PDB file of C-alpha atoms in Angstrom:
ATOM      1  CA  UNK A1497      -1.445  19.651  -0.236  1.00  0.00           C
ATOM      2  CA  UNK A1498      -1.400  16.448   1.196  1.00  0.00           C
ATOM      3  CA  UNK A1499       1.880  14.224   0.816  1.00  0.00           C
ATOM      4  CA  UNK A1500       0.901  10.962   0.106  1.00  0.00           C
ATOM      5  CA  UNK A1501       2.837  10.469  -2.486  1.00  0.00           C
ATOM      6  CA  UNK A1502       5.803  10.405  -0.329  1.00  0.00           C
ATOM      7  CA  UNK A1503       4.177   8.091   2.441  1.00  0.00           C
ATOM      8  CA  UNK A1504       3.305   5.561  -0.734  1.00  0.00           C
ATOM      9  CA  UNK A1505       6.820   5.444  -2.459  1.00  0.00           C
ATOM     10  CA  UNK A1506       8.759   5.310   1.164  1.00  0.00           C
ATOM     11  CA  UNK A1507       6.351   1.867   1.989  1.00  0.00           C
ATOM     12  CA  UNK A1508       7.301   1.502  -1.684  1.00  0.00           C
ATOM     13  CA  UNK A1509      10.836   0.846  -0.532  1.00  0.00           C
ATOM     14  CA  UNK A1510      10.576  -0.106   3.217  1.00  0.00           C
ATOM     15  CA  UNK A1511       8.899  -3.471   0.964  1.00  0.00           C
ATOM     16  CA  UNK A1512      12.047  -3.695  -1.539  1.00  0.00           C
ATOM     17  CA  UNK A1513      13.971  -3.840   1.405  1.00  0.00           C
ATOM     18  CA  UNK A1514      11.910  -6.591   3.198  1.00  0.00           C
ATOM     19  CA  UNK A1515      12.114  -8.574  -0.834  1.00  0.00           C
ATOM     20  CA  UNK A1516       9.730 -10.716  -2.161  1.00  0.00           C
ATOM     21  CA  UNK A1517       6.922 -12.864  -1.369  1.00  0.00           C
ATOM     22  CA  UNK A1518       6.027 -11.471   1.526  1.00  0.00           C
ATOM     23  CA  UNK A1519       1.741 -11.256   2.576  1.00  0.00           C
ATOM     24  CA  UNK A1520      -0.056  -8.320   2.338  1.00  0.00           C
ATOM     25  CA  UNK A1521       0.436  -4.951   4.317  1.00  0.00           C
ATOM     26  CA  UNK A1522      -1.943  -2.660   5.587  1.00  0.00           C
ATOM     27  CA  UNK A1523      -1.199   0.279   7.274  1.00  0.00           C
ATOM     28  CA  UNK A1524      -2.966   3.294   8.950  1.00  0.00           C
ATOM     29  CA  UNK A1525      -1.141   6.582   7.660  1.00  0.00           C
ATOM     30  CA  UNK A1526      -1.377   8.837  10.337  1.00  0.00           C
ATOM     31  CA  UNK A1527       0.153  12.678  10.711  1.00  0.00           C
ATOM     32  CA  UNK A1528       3.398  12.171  12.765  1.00  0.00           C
ATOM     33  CA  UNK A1529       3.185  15.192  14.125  1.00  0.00           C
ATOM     34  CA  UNK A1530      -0.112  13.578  15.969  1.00  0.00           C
ATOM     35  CA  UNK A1531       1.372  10.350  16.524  1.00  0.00           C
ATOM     36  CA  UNK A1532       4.461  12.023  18.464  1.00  0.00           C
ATOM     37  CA  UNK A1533       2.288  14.148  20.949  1.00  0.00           C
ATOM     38  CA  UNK A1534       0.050  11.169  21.182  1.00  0.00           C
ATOM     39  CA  UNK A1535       3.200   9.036  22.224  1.00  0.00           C
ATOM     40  CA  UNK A1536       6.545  11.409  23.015  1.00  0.00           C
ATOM     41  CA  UNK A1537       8.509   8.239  23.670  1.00  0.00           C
ATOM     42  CA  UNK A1538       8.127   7.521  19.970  1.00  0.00           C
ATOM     43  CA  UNK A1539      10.451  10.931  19.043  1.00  0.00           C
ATOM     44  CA  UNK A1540      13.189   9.810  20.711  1.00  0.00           C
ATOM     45  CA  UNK A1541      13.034   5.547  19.463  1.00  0.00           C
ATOM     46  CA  UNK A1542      13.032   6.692  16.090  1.00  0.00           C
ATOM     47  CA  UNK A1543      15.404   9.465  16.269  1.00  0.00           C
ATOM     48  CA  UNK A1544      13.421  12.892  16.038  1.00  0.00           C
ATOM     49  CA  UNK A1545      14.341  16.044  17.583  1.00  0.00           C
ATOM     50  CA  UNK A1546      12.683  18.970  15.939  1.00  0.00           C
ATOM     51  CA  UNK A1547       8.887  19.085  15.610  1.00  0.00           C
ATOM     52  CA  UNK A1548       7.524  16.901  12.610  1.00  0.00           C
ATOM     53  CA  UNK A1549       5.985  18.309   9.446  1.00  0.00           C
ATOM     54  CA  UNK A1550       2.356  18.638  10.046  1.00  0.00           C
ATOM     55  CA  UNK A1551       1.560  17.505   6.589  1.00  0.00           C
ATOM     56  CA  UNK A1552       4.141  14.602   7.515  1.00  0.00           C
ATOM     57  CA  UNK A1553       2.067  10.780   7.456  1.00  0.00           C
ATOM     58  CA  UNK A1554       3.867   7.886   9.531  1.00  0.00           C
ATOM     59  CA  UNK A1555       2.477   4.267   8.205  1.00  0.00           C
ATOM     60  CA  UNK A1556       1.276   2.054  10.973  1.00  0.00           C
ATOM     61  CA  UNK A1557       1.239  -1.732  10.299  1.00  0.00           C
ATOM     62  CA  UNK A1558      -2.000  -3.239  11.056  1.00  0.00           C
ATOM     63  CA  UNK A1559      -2.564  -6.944  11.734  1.00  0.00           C
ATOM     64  CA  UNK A1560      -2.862  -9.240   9.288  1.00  0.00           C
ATOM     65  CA  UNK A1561      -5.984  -9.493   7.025  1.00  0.00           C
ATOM     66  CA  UNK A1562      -7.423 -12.879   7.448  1.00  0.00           C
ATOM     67  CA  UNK A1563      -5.737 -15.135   4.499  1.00  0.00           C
ATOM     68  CA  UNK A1564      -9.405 -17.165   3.862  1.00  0.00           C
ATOM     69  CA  UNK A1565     -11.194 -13.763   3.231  1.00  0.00           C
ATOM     70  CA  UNK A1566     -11.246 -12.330  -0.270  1.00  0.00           C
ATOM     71  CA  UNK A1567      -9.355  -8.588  -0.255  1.00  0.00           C
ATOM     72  CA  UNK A1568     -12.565  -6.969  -1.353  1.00  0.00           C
ATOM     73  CA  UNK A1569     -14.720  -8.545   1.938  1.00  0.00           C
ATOM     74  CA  UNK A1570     -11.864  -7.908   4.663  1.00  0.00           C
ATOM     75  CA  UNK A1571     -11.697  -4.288   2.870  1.00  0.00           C
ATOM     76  CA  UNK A1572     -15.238  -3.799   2.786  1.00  0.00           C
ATOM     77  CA  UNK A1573     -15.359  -5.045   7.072  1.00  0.00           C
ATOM     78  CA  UNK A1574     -12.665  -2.113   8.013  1.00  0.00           C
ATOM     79  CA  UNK A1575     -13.071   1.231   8.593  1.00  0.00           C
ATOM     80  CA  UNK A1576     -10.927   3.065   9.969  1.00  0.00           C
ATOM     81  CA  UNK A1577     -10.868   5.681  12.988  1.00  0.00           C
ATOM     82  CA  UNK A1578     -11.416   9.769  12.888  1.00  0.00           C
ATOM     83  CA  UNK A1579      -7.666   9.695  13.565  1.00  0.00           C
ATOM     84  CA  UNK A1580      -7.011   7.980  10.713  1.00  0.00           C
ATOM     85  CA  UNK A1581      -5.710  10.341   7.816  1.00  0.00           C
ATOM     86  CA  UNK A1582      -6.036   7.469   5.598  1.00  0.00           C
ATOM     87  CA  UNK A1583      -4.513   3.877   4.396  1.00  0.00           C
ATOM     88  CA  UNK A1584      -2.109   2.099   2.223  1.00  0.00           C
ATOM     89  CA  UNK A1585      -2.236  -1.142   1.249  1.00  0.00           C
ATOM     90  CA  UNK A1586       0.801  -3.941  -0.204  1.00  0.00           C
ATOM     91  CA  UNK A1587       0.207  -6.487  -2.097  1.00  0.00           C
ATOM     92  CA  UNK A1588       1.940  -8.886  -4.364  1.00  0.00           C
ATOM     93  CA  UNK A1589       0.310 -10.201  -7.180  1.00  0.00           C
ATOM     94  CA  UNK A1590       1.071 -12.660 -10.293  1.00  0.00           C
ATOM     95  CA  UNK A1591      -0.104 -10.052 -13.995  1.00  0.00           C
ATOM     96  CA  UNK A1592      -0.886 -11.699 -17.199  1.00  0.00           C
ATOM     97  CA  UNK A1593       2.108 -10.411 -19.623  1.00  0.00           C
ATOM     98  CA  UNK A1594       0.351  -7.369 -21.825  1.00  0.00           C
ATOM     99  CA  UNK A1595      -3.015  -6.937 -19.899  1.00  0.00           C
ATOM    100  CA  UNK A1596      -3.919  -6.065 -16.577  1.00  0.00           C
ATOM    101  CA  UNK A1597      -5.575  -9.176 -15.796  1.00  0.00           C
ATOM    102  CA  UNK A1598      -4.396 -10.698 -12.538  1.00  0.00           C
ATOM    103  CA  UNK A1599      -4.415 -14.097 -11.600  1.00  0.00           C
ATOM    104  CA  UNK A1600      -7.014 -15.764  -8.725  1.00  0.00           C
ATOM    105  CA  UNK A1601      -4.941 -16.525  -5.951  1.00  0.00           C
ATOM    106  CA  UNK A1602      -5.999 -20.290  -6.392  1.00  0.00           C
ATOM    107  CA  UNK A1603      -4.999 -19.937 -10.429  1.00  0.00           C
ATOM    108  CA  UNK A1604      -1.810 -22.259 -10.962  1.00  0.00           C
ATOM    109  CA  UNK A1605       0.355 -20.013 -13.733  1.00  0.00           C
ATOM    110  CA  UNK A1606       2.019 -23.066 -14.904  1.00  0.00           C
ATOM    111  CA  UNK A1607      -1.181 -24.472 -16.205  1.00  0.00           C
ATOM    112  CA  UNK A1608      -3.124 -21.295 -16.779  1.00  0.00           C
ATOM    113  CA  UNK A1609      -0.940 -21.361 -20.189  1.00  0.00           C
ATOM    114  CA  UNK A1610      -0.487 -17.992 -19.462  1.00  0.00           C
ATOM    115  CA  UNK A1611       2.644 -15.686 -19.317  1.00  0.00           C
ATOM    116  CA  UNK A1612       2.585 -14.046 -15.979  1.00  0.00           C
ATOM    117  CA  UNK A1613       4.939 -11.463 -14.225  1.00  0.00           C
ATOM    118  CA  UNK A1614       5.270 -11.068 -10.708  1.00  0.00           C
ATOM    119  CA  UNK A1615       4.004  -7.521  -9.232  1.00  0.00           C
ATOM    120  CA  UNK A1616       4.502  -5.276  -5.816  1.00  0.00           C
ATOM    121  CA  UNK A1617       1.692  -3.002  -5.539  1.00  0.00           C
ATOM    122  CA  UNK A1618       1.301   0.098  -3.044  1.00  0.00           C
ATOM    123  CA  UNK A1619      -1.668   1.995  -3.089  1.00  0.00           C
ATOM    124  CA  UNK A1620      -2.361   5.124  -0.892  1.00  0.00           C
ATOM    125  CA  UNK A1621      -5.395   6.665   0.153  1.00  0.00           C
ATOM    126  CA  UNK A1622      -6.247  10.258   1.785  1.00  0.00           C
ATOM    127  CA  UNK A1623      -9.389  11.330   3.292  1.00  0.00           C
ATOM    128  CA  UNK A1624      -8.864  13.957   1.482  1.00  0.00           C
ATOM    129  CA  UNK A1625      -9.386  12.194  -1.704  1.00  0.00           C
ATOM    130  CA  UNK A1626      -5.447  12.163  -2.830  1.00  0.00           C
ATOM    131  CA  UNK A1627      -4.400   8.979  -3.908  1.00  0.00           C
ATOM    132  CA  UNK A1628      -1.038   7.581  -4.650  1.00  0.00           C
ATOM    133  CA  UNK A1629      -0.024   3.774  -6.034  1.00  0.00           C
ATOM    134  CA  UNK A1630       3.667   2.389  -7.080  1.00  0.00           C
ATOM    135  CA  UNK A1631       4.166  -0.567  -8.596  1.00  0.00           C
ATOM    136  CA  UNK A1632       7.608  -2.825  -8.830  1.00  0.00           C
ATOM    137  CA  UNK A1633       7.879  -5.958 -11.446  1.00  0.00           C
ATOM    138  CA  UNK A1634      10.068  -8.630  -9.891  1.00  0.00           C
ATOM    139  CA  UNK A1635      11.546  -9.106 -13.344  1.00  0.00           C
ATOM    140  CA  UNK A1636      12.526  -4.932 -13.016  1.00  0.00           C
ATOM    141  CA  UNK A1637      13.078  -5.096  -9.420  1.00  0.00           C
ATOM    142  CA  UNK A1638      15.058  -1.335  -9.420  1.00  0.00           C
ATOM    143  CA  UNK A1639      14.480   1.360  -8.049  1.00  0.00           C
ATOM    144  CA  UNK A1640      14.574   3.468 -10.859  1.00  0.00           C
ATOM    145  CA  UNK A1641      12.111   1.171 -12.600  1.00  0.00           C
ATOM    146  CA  UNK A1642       9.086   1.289 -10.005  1.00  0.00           C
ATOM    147  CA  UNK A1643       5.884   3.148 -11.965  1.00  0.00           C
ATOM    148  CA  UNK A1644       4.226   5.354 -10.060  1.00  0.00           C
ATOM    149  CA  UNK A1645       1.174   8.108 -10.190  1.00  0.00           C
ATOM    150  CA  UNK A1646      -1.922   8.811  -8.680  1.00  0.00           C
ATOM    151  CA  UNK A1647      -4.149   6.695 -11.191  1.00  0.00           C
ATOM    152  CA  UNK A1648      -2.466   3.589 -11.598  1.00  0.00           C
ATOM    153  CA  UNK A1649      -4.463   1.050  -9.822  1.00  0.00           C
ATOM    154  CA  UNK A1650      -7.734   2.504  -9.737  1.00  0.00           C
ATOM    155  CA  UNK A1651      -9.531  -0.254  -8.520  1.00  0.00           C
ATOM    156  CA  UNK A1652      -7.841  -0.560  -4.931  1.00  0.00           C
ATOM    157  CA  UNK A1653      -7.206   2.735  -4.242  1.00  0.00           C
ATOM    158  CA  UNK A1654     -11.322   3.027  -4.816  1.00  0.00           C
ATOM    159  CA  UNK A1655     -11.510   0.232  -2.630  1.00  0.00           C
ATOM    160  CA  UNK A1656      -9.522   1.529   0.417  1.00  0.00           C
ATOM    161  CA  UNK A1657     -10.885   4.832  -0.351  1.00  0.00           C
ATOM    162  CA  UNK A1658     -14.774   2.547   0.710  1.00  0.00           C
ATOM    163  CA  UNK A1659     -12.872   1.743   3.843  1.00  0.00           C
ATOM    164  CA  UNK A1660     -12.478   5.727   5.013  1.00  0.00           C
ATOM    165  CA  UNK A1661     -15.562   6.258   4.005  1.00  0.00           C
ATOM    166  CA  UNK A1662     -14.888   8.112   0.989  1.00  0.00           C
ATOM    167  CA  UNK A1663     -17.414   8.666  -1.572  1.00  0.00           C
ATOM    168  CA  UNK A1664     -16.414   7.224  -4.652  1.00  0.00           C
ATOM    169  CA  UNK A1665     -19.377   8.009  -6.771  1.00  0.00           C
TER     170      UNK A1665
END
């Protein structure tokens, strides 16, 4: 059983924490236990002194997407490494009240006519096919009010699942 669920809701918060309006994320989830005997120093920077949980997945920030390249293109130009146990990706985005239509990033809300809502979204991805997403309105921005499950954003997590070469058919 793979924990992505945990690696998903922890960048879930790590973003809170950061607040709002900040660009898009993506990270390499990679087993820590891997990561530390790949780089000892590591264990002792961020505190560790027992062997990690093998099922345990440390995100890695990656660079920055380029900002003129639609998300689907730079997703469909990555894939990642063997040692790569799979991605997360997050992402604000402006909803349409009611629907889950989201707004083109060159769509003005104030004369769309249009009610939007400001959204955080965190979607996980597992070569092993698990899947995580959370998802944190700015007008809810708690803790206690962040949806979550393994189906709610079905359209990135299939599109990071393209960039581990996952077969989505």
């Amino acid at each position: 059983m793979s924990n992505i669920r945990e690696a998903v809701m922890d960048l879930e918060r790590h973003a809170a924490e950061q607040g709002w309006d900040r660009p898009l994320g993506l990270y390499a989830l990679v087993p820590t236990s891997e990561l530390l005997a790949a780089e000892p120093a590591l264990a002792s920077l961020l505190g560790i002194d027992s062997p990690a949980d093998p099922n345990e997945l440390t995100p890695v920030e990656q660079e920055e997407l380029p900002p003129d390249v639609p998300l689907e293109e730079a997703l469909g130009s990555i894939l990642w490494p063997e040692g790569v146990a799979g991605c997360a990706l997050v992402m604000e985005r402006l909803v349409v009240k009611g629907s889950d239509e989201t707004l083109a990033a060159d769509e003005d809300p104030t004369t769309s006519g249009k009610e939007t809502e400001e959204i955080r979204m965190v979607a996980g991805v597992l070569r092993d096919g698990s899947r995580h997403c959370a998802m944190r309105m700015r007008g809810h921005d708690s803790e206690d009010e962040v949806l979550n499950g393994p189906d709610l954003i079905p359209a990135l997590t299939s599109a990071l699942a393209l960039t581990l070469d996952l077969d989505e058919g």
